[in-house]
Short mmCIF file of C-alpha atoms in Angstrom, two decimals:
data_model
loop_
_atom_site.label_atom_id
_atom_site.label_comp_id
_atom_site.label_asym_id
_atom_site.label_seq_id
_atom_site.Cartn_x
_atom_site.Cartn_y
_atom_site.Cartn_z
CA UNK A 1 -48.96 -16.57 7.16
CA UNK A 2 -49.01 -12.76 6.56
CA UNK A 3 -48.10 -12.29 10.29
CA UNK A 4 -45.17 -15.05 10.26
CA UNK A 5 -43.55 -13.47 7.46
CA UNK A 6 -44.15 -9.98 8.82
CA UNK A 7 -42.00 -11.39 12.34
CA UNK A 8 -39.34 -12.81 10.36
CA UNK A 9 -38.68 -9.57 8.26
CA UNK A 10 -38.98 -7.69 11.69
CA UNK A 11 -36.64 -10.68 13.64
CA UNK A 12 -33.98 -10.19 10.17
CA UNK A 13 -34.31 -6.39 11.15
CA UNK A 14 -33.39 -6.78 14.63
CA UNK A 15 -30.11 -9.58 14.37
CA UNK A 16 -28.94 -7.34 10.89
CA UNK A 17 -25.28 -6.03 11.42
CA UNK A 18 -25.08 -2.25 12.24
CA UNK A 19 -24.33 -0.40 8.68
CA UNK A 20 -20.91 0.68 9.60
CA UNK A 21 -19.51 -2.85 10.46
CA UNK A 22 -21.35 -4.39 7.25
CA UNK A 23 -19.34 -1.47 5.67
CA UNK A 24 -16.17 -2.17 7.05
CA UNK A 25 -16.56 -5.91 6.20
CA UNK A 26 -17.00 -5.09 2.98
CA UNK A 27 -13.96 -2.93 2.50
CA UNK A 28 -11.57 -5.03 4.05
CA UNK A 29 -12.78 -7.59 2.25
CA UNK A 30 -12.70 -5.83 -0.84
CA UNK A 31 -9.18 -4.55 -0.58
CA UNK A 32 -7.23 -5.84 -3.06
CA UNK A 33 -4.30 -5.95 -0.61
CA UNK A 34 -2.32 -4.79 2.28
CA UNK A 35 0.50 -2.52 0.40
CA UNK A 36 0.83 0.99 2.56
CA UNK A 37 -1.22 2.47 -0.44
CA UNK A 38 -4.45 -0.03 0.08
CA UNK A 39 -4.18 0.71 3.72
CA UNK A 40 -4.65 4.35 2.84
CA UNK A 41 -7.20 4.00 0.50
CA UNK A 42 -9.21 1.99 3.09
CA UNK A 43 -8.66 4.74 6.23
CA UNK A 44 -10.08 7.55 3.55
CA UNK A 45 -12.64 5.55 3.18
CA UNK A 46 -13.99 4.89 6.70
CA UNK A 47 -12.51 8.29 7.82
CA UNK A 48 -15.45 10.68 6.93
CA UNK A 49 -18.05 7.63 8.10
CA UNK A 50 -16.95 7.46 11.11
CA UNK A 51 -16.48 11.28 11.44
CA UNK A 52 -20.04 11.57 11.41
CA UNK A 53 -19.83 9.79 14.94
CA UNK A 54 -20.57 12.13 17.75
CA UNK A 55 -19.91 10.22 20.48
CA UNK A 56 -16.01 9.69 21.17
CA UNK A 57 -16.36 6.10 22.78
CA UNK A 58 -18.79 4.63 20.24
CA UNK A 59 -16.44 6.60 17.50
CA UNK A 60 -13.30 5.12 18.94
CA UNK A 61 -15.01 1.48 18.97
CA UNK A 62 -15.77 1.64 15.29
CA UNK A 63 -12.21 2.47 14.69
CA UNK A 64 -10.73 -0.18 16.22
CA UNK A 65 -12.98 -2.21 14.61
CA UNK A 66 -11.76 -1.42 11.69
CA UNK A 67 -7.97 -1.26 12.28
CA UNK A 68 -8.24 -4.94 14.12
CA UNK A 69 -10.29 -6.23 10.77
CA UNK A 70 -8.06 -4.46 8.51
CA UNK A 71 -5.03 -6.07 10.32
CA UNK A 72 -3.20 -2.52 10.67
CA UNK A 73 -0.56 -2.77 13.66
CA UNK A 74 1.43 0.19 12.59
CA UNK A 75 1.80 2.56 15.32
CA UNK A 76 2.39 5.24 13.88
CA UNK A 77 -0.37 4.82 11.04
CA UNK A 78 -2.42 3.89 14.49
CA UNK A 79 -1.87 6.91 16.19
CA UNK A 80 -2.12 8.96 12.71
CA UNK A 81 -5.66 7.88 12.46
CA UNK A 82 -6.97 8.25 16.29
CA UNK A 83 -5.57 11.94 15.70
CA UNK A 84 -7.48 12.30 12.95
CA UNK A 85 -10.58 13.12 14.62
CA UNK A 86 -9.66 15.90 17.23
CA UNK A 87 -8.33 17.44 13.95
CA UNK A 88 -11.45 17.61 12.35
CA UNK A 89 -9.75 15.29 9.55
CA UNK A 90 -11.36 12.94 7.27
CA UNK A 91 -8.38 12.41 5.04
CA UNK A 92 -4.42 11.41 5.42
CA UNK A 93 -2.50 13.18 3.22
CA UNK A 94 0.72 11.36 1.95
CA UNK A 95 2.90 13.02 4.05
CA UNK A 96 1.37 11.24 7.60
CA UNK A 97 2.52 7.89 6.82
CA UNK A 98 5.29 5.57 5.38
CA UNK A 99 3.46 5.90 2.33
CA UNK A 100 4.90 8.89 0.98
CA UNK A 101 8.15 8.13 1.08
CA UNK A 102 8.00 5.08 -0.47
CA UNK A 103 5.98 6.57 -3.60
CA UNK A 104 8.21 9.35 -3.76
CA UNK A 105 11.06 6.65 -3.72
CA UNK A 106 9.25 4.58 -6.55
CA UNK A 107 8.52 7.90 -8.62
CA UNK A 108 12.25 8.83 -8.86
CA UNK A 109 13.00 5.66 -9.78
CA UNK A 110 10.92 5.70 -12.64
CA UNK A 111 12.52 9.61 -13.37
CA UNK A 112 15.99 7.43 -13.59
CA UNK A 113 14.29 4.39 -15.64
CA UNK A 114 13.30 6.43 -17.85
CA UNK A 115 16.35 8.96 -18.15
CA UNK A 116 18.81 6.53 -19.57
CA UNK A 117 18.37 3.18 -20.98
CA UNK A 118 21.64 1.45 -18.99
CA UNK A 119 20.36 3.26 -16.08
CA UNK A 120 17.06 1.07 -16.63
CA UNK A 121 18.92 -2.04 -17.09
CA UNK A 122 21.14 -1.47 -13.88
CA UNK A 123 17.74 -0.79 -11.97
CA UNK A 124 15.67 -3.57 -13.13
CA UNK A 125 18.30 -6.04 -12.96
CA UNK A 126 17.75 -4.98 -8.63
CA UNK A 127 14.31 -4.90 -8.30
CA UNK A 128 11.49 -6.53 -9.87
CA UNK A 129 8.78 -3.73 -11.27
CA UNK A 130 6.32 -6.40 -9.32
CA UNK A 131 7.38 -5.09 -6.03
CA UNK A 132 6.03 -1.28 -6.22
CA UNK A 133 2.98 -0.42 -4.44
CA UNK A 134 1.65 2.30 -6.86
CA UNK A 135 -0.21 0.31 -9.42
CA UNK A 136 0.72 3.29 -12.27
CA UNK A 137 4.30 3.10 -11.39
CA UNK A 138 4.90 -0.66 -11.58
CA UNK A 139 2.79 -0.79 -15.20
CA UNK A 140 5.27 1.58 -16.36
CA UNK A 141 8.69 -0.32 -14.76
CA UNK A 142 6.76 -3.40 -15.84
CA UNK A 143 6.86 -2.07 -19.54
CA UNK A 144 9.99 -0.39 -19.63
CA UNK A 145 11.25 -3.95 -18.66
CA UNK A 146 9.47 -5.79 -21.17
CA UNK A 147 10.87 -2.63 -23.99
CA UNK A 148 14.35 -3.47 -22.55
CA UNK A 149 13.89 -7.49 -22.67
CA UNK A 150 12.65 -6.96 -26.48
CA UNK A 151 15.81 -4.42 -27.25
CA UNK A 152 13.88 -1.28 -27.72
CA UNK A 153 14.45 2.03 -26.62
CA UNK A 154 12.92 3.91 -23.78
CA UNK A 155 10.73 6.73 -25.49
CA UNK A 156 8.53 8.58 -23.43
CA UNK A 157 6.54 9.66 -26.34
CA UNK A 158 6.00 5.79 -27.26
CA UNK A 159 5.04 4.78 -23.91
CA UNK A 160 2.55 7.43 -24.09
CA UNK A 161 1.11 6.40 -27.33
CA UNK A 162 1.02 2.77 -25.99
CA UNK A 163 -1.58 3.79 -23.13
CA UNK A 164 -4.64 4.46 -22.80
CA UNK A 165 -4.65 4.81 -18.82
CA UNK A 166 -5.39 8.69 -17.96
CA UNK A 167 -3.08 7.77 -14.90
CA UNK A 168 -0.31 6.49 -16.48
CA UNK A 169 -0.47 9.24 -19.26
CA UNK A 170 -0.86 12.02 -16.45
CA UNK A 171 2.19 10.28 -14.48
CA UNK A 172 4.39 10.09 -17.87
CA UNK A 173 3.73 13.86 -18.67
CA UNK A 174 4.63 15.05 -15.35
CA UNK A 175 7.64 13.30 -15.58
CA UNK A 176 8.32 14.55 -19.28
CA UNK A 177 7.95 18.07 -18.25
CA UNK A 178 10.08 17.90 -15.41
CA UNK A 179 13.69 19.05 -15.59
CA UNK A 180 15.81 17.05 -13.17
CA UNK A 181 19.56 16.65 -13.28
CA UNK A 182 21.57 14.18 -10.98
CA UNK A 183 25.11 15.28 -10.02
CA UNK A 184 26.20 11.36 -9.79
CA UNK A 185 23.97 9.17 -11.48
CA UNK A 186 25.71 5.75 -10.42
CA UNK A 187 25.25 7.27 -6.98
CA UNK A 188 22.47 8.12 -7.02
CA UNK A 189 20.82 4.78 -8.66
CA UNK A 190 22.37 2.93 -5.94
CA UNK A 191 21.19 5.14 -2.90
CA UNK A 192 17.34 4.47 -4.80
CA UNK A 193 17.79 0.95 -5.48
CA UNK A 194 19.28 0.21 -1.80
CA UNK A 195 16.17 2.83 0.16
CA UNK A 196 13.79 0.56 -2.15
CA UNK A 197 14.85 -2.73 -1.14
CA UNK A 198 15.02 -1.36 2.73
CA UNK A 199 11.80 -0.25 2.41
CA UNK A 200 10.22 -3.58 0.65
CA UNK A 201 12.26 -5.39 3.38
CA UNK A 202 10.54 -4.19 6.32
CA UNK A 203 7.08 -4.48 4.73
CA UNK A 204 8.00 -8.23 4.34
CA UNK A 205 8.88 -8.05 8.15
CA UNK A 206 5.61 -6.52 9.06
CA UNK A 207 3.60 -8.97 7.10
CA UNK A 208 5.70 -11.97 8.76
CA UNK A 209 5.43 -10.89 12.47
CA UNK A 210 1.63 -10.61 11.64
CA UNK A 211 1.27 -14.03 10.23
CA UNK A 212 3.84 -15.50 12.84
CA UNK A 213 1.27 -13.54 15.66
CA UNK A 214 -1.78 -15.85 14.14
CA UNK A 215 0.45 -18.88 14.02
CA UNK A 216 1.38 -18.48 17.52
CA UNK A 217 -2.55 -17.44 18.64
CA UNK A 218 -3.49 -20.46 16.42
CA UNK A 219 -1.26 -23.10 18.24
CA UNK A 220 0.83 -23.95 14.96
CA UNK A 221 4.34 -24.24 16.82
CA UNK A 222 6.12 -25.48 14.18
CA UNK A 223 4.78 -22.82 11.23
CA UNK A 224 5.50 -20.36 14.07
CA UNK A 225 9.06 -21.22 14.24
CA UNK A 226 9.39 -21.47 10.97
CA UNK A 227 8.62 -17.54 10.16
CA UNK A 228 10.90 -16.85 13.03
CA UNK A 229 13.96 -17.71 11.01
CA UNK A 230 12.49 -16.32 8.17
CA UNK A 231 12.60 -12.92 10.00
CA UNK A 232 15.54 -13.54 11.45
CA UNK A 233 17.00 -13.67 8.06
CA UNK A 234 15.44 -10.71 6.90
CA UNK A 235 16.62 -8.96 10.03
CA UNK A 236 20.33 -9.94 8.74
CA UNK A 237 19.50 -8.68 5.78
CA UNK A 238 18.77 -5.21 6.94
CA UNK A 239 21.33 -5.05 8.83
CA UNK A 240 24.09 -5.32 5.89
#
């Protein structure tokens, strides 16, 4: 008996998953999305794993691996990542992807939320707070919405009294300190408001050519068809 569970323990040993693919199944699986911010969080992750790697082919498996699991088909996210390694990089900065200017975007937005309180109301009344990526940046459009809804003023030192979030507080400081003038506000509000919705739109597209792709792969004609029109219409949209 001794022996027979010894062999199984040694047989569980042998058919385990390698460590690296049990940890990339886990963190795609725990990613609590596919925003351009989770699919950052995930590559820092993995990055300095698979940097360990010496060999280049067995390294370059891994990765792909990972970018297949993860469901990343940005190319140049792709090709940020494979030169990541010749680099000697474990880490993408902000600047290296789409992310950065889409959190830059949602930060001055915020800035202008928080500058004026019609400002807020012409800005909300375009985009839904729901639709950031940074999770610190839509709990503060989300509240500034909810202040405006209830007819209270936009107070930076009552938002900061009404967290608790070292984030958010950090993020609502910064923004306190800063000193920013806009030449034309209305201008301004409506270049934000229209790179936003561009930006949201062709995340939308990504995520339906992806789920079209599996569709199609899958043999469901008609669901295929149907996300074609829906990116055709979202193609229209961008367009105007």
């Amino acid at each position: 008996m001794h022996e027979q569970g010894a062999e199984k323990f040694l047989e569980k040993i042998r058919c385990a998953k390698p460590f690296i693919e049990s940890y990339i199944d886990a963190l795609v699986q725990e990613s609590p999305g596919k925003t351009p911010a989770d699919t950052v969080k995930m590559a820092n992750q993995i990055l300095p794993l698979l940097a360990k790697i010496k060999n280049n082919v067995e390294r370059q498996a891994w990765l792909e691996n990972f970018t297949s699991k993860a469901e990343i088909d940005d190319k140049t996210f792709l090709k940020e990542l494979k030169n990541a390694f010749p680099r000697n990089q474990t880490r993408l900065t902000e600047t290296e992807n789409d992310l950065a200017p889409l959190l830059n975007l949602e930060k001055h937005l915020v800035r202008l939320i928080l500058s004026d309180k019609e400002t807020a109301e012409v800005i909300l009344l375009e985009i839904d707070p729901e639709e950031f990526s940074d999770p610190a940046l839509r709990t503060i459009a989300q509240t500034c919405r909810q202040k405006i809804d209830a007819g209270e003023d936009l107070r930076l030192d009552q938002l900061l009294d009404q967290t608790e979030d070292p984030e958010i507080r950090n993020i609502l400081s910064r923004l306190g300190l800063e000193s920013v003038e806009f030449d034309a506000p209305e201008r301004t509000v409506k270049d934000c408001v229209r790179k936003f919705k561009n930006i949201s739109l062709k995340t939308k597209i990504r995520d339906l050519k992806l789920q079209r792709l599996k569709a199609a792969n899958a043999g469901q004609v008609e669901r295929s068809q149907e996300l074609g029109a829906q990116l055709n219409e979202m193609y229209s949209a961008l367009a105007h």
